[in-house]
Amino acid sequence: MDEATSTTPSFEPSSTVFVSLLWRAEAEANEAARAPDCFHDLALEGFVAGLIAGREQHTLAPLYWAPLIEIGAVHHRQAVVRDLLDDWIARICEAFTDAMQRVRDGFVQADRHRHELQKRRLLLAALERYCEGVSTLADTLGRCSLSSSGLRALDDFLFALVRSDAFGALRRETEAVAAGLAAVRYDVKVYGGGLRVERRGQGHDQGAEVETLFAKFRQGAPAERPPEPRDAPGLNSIEEVILEFVARLQPELFDRMAVLAEGARAALDLTLCRIDREFQFFLAYRDAIAPLRRAGLRFCLPTVTREKAVSSRDGFDVALATRLVREGTPVVTNGFDLAAGERILLVSGPNQGGKTTFARAFGQMHHLASLGLPVPGSAATLHLADAVFTHFEREESVVDQRSKLEDDLVRVRDLLGAATPASVIVLNEIFSSTTLDDAVFLAGEVLRRVVALDVLCVLVTFLDELVALSPTIVSAVSTVVPDDPARRTFEIVRRPADGRSYALAIAEKHRLTYAALSDRLHF
């Protein structure tokens, strides 16, 4: 064993340069410790949980929590996305992530086994998959037309890696040992109280040694042992003994396998382990939006800018659309447009008209854009926000003993204290629990502070008179079917508010007007 170890090359990771699909080294460290507060209000909490399901071991959630702060980083990721939207390139990357998953599975199975020789064989198989996966990725990616600097840098890295002395030695030794094991042939002859294991065609008698080894199995009840996992059944006692004797017949080959197994985990290139995770980040999102794209909904890579003139065409709430498409329900799309000098979009109109969904989509799109990912819509120009802050209605808390109005005031104060001119704010029905006069006063004070902050904001409110507070505020209204005001179109259009809630039309539709009730109750 010592002799084999001294003559076997060291298989250490060969990374000497930093390669990342997510941007530069500092971007890798820019992982949020927890989900942003806005994730619950924007329904991104459940959406992200759904898209990373089955990929939990990669710890992807922190990457979706942390917005980028450099436009260059956004552009870098968008370019990677453009490449990965090509089905052929995506399949190449998926094949590599599948290979790496099989490598990890091999390590897990090896850890679950108690017999050392079987552990080593599983680790050797994991190394085989790793070498094959890396070589295949290098070969296939190298034949693609890549536009992104991230994937081109990876291609260059792979080209150098697979031609390096360390990787070449690892692959040759792994293949040679695996081929050697596959070529091992032996005879097992059972006789009397034991058996004989010998090279194929040779007559070396190991019966006495087998008798000694098997003696312990004849004394009392067999010792209990933990069950082996189904995906990698363990050896029974007789198989273990046979394998040990086979190893004695091929000492040099099995010593070489031991050396490879001992260094298996260290042999994996650290850059490729990180690239595997980064592929998962992009591919998980691609997989999540694929059903929506097949349903005819459009996604685009937005123009991301530090300016605050923003717009969107055919946008939608991605979390809601995911559920509706699954149910086979049509999805209504909307757009928005804030020109230079306009900062606040005040959305009013009848209840259940899609106002909250529209506001949620506005926040979602800005967060997704800050990750460098495609956003819902056929076209969009979005502000690179340092954070998205939200205030949506919550139930009164039994723990903190605050009234709903007090809770609203505290949350809005904290929100305004944390927001910067580079932020995006989404406010949904603030101060709805108080009187009309108080709501107008309080909401007006909040809007004045938002105006002074010069921040992008969407405000959903029944207080449409607030639009007159500043020329930076513009009005949008949720619409109804003209011939049937009780029916909502769920479309939000930019126009002055008309102050109509269409409550009478709804009451008439459901026969809840005074006249209808009187008739039904025979007043």
XYZ file of C-alpha atoms in Angstrom:
523
model
C 0.000 0.000 0.000
C 2.748 2.464 0.912
C 4.606 1.687 -2.286
C 1.457 2.266 -4.373
C 0.792 5.546 -2.629
C 4.281 6.874 -3.254
C 4.171 6.146 -6.970
C 0.652 7.342 -7.655
C 0.286 10.971 -8.814
C -1.548 13.470 -6.601
C -5.013 14.363 -7.854
C -5.533 17.814 -6.382
C -7.982 20.406 -7.788
C -6.241 22.390 -10.500
C -8.154 25.695 -10.278
C -5.820 28.649 -10.502
C -8.217 31.304 -11.841
C -11.643 32.501 -10.766
C -14.431 31.647 -13.200
C -18.037 32.494 -12.388
C -21.322 32.626 -14.239
C -22.689 34.901 -11.506
C -20.121 37.676 -11.996
C -16.945 38.349 -10.055
C -15.654 36.923 -6.795
C -17.378 39.612 -4.728
C -20.729 38.669 -6.264
C -20.333 35.152 -4.922
C -20.058 36.582 -1.420
C -23.157 38.721 -2.022
C -25.563 36.094 -0.746
C -28.344 37.260 1.552
C -28.574 35.648 4.968
C -32.365 35.641 4.817
C -35.178 36.370 2.405
C -35.996 40.076 1.933
C -39.037 41.303 3.834
C -40.773 41.968 0.522
C -40.723 38.278 -0.469
C -43.897 37.441 1.439
C -45.897 40.405 0.126
C -44.716 39.837 -3.444
C -45.479 36.081 -3.293
C -41.849 35.406 -4.238
C -41.429 33.295 -1.112
C -43.529 30.451 -2.478
C -42.343 30.954 -6.056
C -38.665 30.570 -5.117
C -39.443 27.633 -2.837
C -41.127 25.927 -5.773
C -38.341 26.492 -8.278
C -35.598 25.200 -5.954
C -37.590 22.134 -4.880
C -35.432 19.076 -5.479
C -32.266 21.189 -5.550
C -32.078 21.954 -1.826
C -28.548 20.595 -1.452
C -27.241 23.473 -3.597
C -28.519 26.148 -1.175
C -29.825 28.274 -4.035
C -32.272 30.451 -2.105
C -29.642 33.013 -0.937
C -28.779 33.680 -4.593
C -32.414 34.584 -5.342
C -32.629 36.759 -2.236
C -29.694 39.067 -3.016
C -30.119 41.825 -5.652
C -27.065 42.875 -7.622
C -25.819 46.418 -7.168
C -23.694 46.719 -10.320
C -25.229 47.105 -13.756
C -22.203 45.263 -15.140
C -23.093 42.244 -13.011
C -26.685 42.329 -14.289
C -25.488 42.454 -17.893
C -23.081 39.575 -17.219
C -25.882 37.355 -15.948
C -28.267 38.387 -18.696
C -25.697 37.304 -21.277
C -25.413 33.893 -19.595
C -29.216 33.614 -19.681
C -29.243 34.368 -23.423
C -26.879 31.462 -23.980
C -28.873 29.134 -21.724
C -32.131 29.968 -23.501
C -30.634 27.982 -26.369
C -32.042 24.489 -25.807
C -28.883 22.740 -26.977
C -26.614 24.687 -24.623
C -29.079 24.199 -21.764
C -29.112 20.431 -22.346
C -25.292 20.354 -22.263
C -25.281 22.151 -18.916
C -28.072 19.938 -17.557
C -26.082 16.836 -18.546
C -23.154 18.131 -16.496
C -25.320 18.873 -13.451
C -26.807 15.364 -13.760
C -23.293 13.878 -13.854
C -22.285 15.867 -10.765
C -25.429 14.694 -9.000
C -24.457 11.088 -9.706
C -20.997 11.831 -8.317
C -22.521 13.160 -5.096
C -24.881 10.182 -4.920
C -21.860 7.891 -5.206
C -20.192 9.618 -2.273
C -23.351 9.323 -0.196
C -23.708 5.627 -0.979
C -20.070 5.019 -0.125
C -20.542 6.686 3.260
C -23.484 4.382 4.004
C -21.566 1.162 3.494
C -19.547 -0.522 6.187
C -17.383 -2.741 4.017
C -14.220 -0.906 2.991
C -13.754 -2.575 -0.371
C -17.289 -1.776 -1.446
C -16.842 1.834 -0.274
C -13.744 2.106 -2.446
C -15.493 0.696 -5.499
C -18.319 3.213 -5.131
C -15.834 6.078 -4.798
C -14.012 4.848 -7.880
C -17.320 4.816 -9.780
C -17.950 8.397 -8.627
C -14.562 9.432 -10.011
C -15.373 7.728 -13.309
C -18.601 9.742 -13.586
C -16.773 12.950 -12.676
C -14.065 12.499 -15.304
C -16.617 11.565 -17.942
C -18.899 14.489 -17.032
C -16.078 17.038 -17.161
C -14.698 15.688 -20.425
C -18.141 15.654 -22.031
C -18.867 19.214 -20.892
C -15.521 20.416 -22.255
C -16.068 18.686 -25.583
C -19.692 19.697 -26.184
C -19.480 23.239 -24.827
C -16.389 23.835 -26.911
C -18.411 23.174 -30.064
C -21.117 25.747 -29.212
C -21.316 29.349 -30.304
C -21.199 31.181 -26.974
C -21.956 34.881 -26.603
C -21.581 35.385 -22.845
C -18.244 36.136 -21.219
C -19.217 33.803 -18.376
C -19.605 30.696 -20.553
C -16.676 31.633 -22.792
C -14.460 31.871 -19.704
C -15.764 28.494 -18.566
C -15.015 27.034 -21.989
C -11.438 28.320 -21.797
C -11.091 26.945 -18.265
C -12.356 23.499 -19.320
C -10.047 23.449 -22.329
C -7.053 23.961 -20.035
C -8.341 21.644 -17.307
C -8.913 18.536 -19.398
C -5.440 18.959 -20.925
C -3.723 19.455 -17.565
C -1.333 16.833 -16.224
C -3.364 16.371 -13.039
C -6.687 15.737 -14.758
C -5.082 13.568 -17.425
C -3.382 11.428 -14.795
C -6.621 11.157 -12.804
C -8.649 10.065 -15.798
C -6.061 7.557 -17.046
C -5.607 5.998 -13.626
C -9.350 5.846 -12.967
C -10.030 4.210 -16.320
C -7.142 1.778 -15.916
C -8.216 0.633 -12.444
C -11.863 0.340 -13.495
C -10.851 -1.694 -16.546
C -8.597 -3.839 -14.402
C -11.414 -4.591 -11.968
C -13.767 -5.412 -14.816
C -11.220 -7.910 -16.162
C -10.753 -9.758 -12.869
C -11.824 -13.391 -13.171
C -11.798 -15.921 -10.354
C -13.204 -19.279 -9.388
C -15.093 -20.072 -6.203
C -15.214 -23.748 -5.299
C -17.462 -24.886 -2.493
C -16.550 -28.038 -0.632
C -17.314 -29.600 2.751
C -17.266 -26.884 5.378
C -15.752 -24.094 3.324
C -14.887 -22.737 -0.075
C -11.862 -21.982 -2.222
C -11.217 -18.682 -4.094
C -8.559 -18.794 -6.790
C -7.501 -17.146 -10.016
C -9.305 -18.450 -13.030
C -7.491 -21.639 -14.082
C -5.163 -21.777 -11.060
C -5.233 -24.224 -8.196
C -4.076 -22.191 -5.201
C -5.895 -23.637 -2.181
C -7.114 -21.097 0.378
C -9.498 -23.498 2.076
C -7.779 -23.356 5.472
C -7.926 -19.557 5.546
C -11.595 -19.598 4.544
C -12.311 -22.136 7.343
C -10.763 -19.758 9.864
C -12.694 -16.748 8.599
C -15.991 -18.606 8.544
C -15.545 -20.039 12.050
C -17.044 -16.909 13.633
C -20.261 -17.323 11.615
C -20.859 -20.775 13.146
C -20.823 -19.554 16.758
C -24.199 -18.414 18.045
C -26.647 -16.089 16.379
C -25.274 -13.775 13.716
C -24.607 -10.219 14.820
C -27.171 -7.642 13.701
C -26.100 -5.044 11.156
C -27.876 -1.948 9.885
C -29.787 -2.392 6.631
C -28.082 -1.124 3.500
C -29.844 1.498 1.347
C -31.974 0.145 -1.459
C -30.091 2.012 -4.158
C -26.792 0.345 -3.238
C -27.347 -3.064 -1.633
C -24.597 -4.234 0.633
C -22.711 -7.484 0.519
C -23.704 -10.420 2.615
C -21.125 -12.107 4.828
C -20.102 -14.724 2.272
C -19.747 -12.131 -0.489
C -17.562 -10.011 1.768
C -15.212 -12.913 2.427
C -15.034 -13.774 -1.263
C -14.274 -10.150 -2.128
C -11.498 -9.996 0.444
C -9.870 -13.079 -1.048
C -10.231 -11.675 -4.558
C -8.427 -8.540 -3.318
C -5.602 -10.742 -2.052
C -5.336 -12.285 -5.502
C -4.916 -8.803 -7.074
C -3.061 -6.766 -4.407
C -1.553 -4.147 -6.729
C -4.868 -3.404 -8.472
C -6.799 -3.102 -5.240
C -4.092 -0.913 -3.699
C -4.405 1.459 -6.659
C -8.164 1.565 -6.111
C -7.555 2.397 -2.430
C -5.373 5.365 -3.369
C -7.989 6.723 -5.774
C -10.769 6.240 -3.245
C -8.831 8.018 -0.512
C -8.355 11.106 -2.679
C -11.721 10.993 -4.470
C -13.323 14.030 -2.848
C -10.145 16.113 -3.031
C -9.804 15.311 -6.722
C -12.947 17.252 -7.653
C -12.078 20.660 -9.063
C -13.442 23.366 -6.762
C -14.284 25.707 -9.621
C -16.422 23.039 -11.296
C -18.222 22.314 -8.024
C -19.145 25.992 -7.856
C -20.072 26.094 -11.543
C -22.418 23.160 -10.930
C -24.252 25.280 -8.351
C -24.309 28.306 -10.647
C -25.776 26.206 -13.470
C -28.466 25.121 -11.010
C -29.319 28.773 -10.268
C -30.005 29.561 -13.921
C -31.544 26.224 -14.893
C -33.935 26.190 -11.924
C -35.399 29.513 -13.030
C -35.477 28.396 -16.665
C -37.387 25.265 -15.673
C -39.813 27.272 -13.514
C -40.849 29.644 -16.303
C -40.893 26.983 -19.042
C -44.578 26.006 -18.457
C -45.574 29.684 -18.612
C -43.724 30.175 -21.886
C -45.388 27.068 -23.322
C -48.740 28.560 -22.318
C -47.979 31.608 -24.489
C -46.791 33.998 -21.771
C -43.722 35.967 -22.681
C -40.524 36.706 -20.782
C -37.830 39.183 -21.703
C -34.426 40.340 -20.554
C -35.188 43.924 -19.571
C -33.149 47.019 -20.176
C -31.833 47.709 -16.682
C -30.919 51.281 -15.866
C -30.278 53.569 -12.940
C -32.728 56.014 -14.468
C -36.303 56.035 -13.156
C -38.205 56.160 -16.422
C -39.589 52.605 -16.423
C -42.009 50.674 -18.577
C -43.335 47.195 -19.220
C -45.465 45.488 -21.856
C -47.502 42.321 -21.247
C -46.261 41.882 -17.690
C -47.904 39.697 -15.063
C -47.607 38.308 -11.551
C -45.283 35.308 -12.052
C -46.380 33.550 -8.853
C -50.077 33.867 -9.659
C -49.495 32.917 -13.302
C -47.691 29.752 -12.220
C -50.794 28.633 -10.342
C -53.254 29.736 -13.029
C -51.371 27.959 -15.820
C -51.272 24.810 -13.720
C -55.052 25.079 -13.318
C -55.616 25.867 -17.002
C -56.935 29.387 -16.261
C -56.104 32.304 -18.603
C -53.637 34.918 -17.367
C -54.330 38.628 -17.871
C -51.276 40.724 -18.714
C -50.721 44.417 -18.047
C -48.217 47.156 -18.708
C -47.027 50.362 -17.102
C -45.134 53.444 -18.194
C -43.532 56.102 -16.023
C -41.769 58.811 -18.020
C -38.886 60.987 -16.854
C -39.991 63.048 -13.866
C -42.823 60.658 -12.992
C -42.206 58.585 -9.899
C -45.453 57.332 -8.339
C -48.165 55.259 -9.980
C -51.398 55.583 -8.001
C -53.700 52.674 -8.814
C -57.387 52.935 -7.949
C -60.660 51.429 -9.104
C -63.198 48.816 -8.046
C -62.377 46.069 -5.586
C -61.260 42.678 -6.916
C -60.117 44.385 -10.105
C -56.499 43.207 -10.174
C -54.911 46.241 -8.505
C -52.979 44.264 -5.880
C -51.839 41.733 -8.478
C -50.583 44.592 -10.658
C -48.653 46.132 -7.752
C -47.182 42.767 -6.845
C -46.025 42.232 -10.448
C -44.337 45.665 -10.428
C -42.287 44.674 -7.386
C -41.535 41.182 -8.688
C -40.226 42.458 -11.991
C -37.838 44.888 -10.346
C -36.450 42.249 -8.004
C -36.026 39.667 -10.778
C -34.380 42.285 -12.989
C -31.873 42.995 -10.217
C -30.897 39.293 -10.323
C -30.166 39.450 -14.054
C -33.038 37.068 -14.822
C -35.814 37.269 -17.431
C -38.920 39.124 -16.246
C -42.545 38.625 -17.273
C -43.463 40.616 -20.370
C -42.616 41.123 -24.009
C -40.460 44.200 -23.289
C -39.396 46.142 -20.212
C -37.152 48.945 -19.037
C -36.612 48.702 -15.302
C -34.751 50.534 -12.572
C -31.844 48.749 -10.878
C -33.217 48.839 -7.337
C -31.007 48.375 -4.306
C -34.059 46.863 -2.597
C -37.807 46.509 -2.991
C -39.841 47.614 0.024
C -43.493 46.638 0.445
C -46.430 47.302 2.717
C -49.361 44.934 2.270
C -52.212 44.339 4.658
C -51.549 41.942 7.530
C -53.661 40.418 10.229
C -53.472 42.020 13.658
C -50.757 40.392 15.760
C -51.723 38.792 19.077
C -48.074 38.850 20.126
C -47.175 42.536 19.852
C -50.622 43.778 20.983
C -50.605 46.589 18.394
C -53.759 47.733 16.681
C -53.889 47.483 12.912
C -53.513 51.245 12.498
C -50.558 51.385 14.867
C -48.950 48.456 13.067
C -49.436 50.216 9.719
C -47.818 53.374 11.062
C -44.822 51.547 12.542
C -44.221 49.480 9.404
C -44.476 52.481 7.077
C -42.114 54.474 9.304
C -39.543 51.657 9.212
C -39.977 51.282 5.458
C -39.385 54.959 4.765
C -36.386 54.928 7.091
C -34.738 52.083 5.199
C -35.558 53.128 1.620
C -33.118 55.105 -0.500
C -33.638 57.031 -3.761
C -32.463 53.846 -5.543
C -35.194 51.696 -3.991
C -38.625 50.640 -5.223
C -41.647 50.928 -2.912
C -44.958 49.079 -3.262
C -47.784 50.192 -0.961
C -51.082 48.318 -0.974
C -54.195 49.806 0.678
C -52.455 51.599 3.536
C -54.549 52.959 6.417
C -57.711 51.179 5.270
C -58.595 50.470 8.901
C -59.178 54.105 9.899
C -61.699 56.795 8.969
C -61.705 58.376 5.523
C -60.455 61.732 6.783
C -57.654 60.154 8.800
C -56.698 57.884 5.907
C -56.463 60.860 3.520
C -54.308 62.785 5.997
C -51.974 59.901 6.862
C -51.597 58.640 3.300
C -50.921 62.194 2.171
C -48.116 62.550 4.706
C -46.587 59.262 3.564
C -46.780 60.271 -0.096
C -45.109 63.603 0.601
C -42.164 61.747 2.132
C -42.053 59.357 -0.827
C -42.035 62.343 -3.202
C -39.227 63.965 -1.204
C -37.248 60.724 -1.355
C -37.583 60.750 -5.173
C -38.180 56.996 -5.182
C -40.173 54.835 -7.595
C -43.454 53.775 -6.022
C -46.738 52.036 -6.760
C -49.606 52.880 -4.414
C -52.860 50.920 -4.506
C -55.548 52.984 -2.814
C -59.199 53.952 -2.796
C -58.089 57.540 -2.102
C -57.817 58.675 -5.715
C -57.700 62.349 -4.686
C -54.094 61.792 -3.576
C -52.991 62.030 -7.209
C -53.204 65.824 -6.911
C -50.460 65.991 -4.282
C -47.565 66.136 -6.773
C -46.947 66.262 -10.530
C -44.718 63.204 -10.043
C -47.862 61.138 -9.279
C -49.829 59.632 -12.165
C -53.128 57.773 -12.088
C -53.974 54.261 -13.272
C -57.355 52.550 -12.958
C -58.543 48.946 -12.947
C -61.284 48.548 -15.544
C -64.610 46.761 -15.900
C -66.612 45.442 -18.850
C -68.524 48.517 -20.121
C -71.799 46.656 -20.662
C -71.509 44.718 -17.412
C -69.787 46.791 -14.712
C -69.951 43.883 -12.280
C -67.440 41.992 -14.447
C -63.750 42.859 -14.017
C -61.329 42.873 -16.928
C -58.333 42.827 -14.517
C -56.639 45.267 -16.878
C -54.944 48.341 -15.443
C -54.896 51.373 -17.714
C -53.273 54.744 -17.237
C -56.003 57.371 -17.004
C -57.549 59.759 -14.449
C -59.610 58.069 -11.758
C -63.378 58.457 -12.046
C -64.133 57.671 -8.395
C -66.567 54.885 -9.275
C -66.497 51.656 -7.321
C -69.344 49.979 -9.239
C -70.726 48.723 -5.948
C -74.328 49.174 -7.164
C -73.678 47.040 -10.247
C -72.293 44.257 -8.079
C -75.219 44.500 -5.687
C -77.656 44.317 -8.589
C -75.876 41.291 -10.075
C -76.227 39.395 -6.832
C -79.707 40.818 -6.055
C -78.480 42.622 -2.950
C -79.912 46.080 -3.616
C -82.525 47.496 -1.251
C -85.275 46.938 -3.821
C -84.232 43.338 -4.488
C -83.954 42.511 -0.806
C -87.300 44.139 -0.070
C -88.926 42.118 -2.825
C -87.391 38.858 -1.635
C -88.277 39.530 2.012
C -91.760 40.886 1.146
C -91.274 44.213 2.947
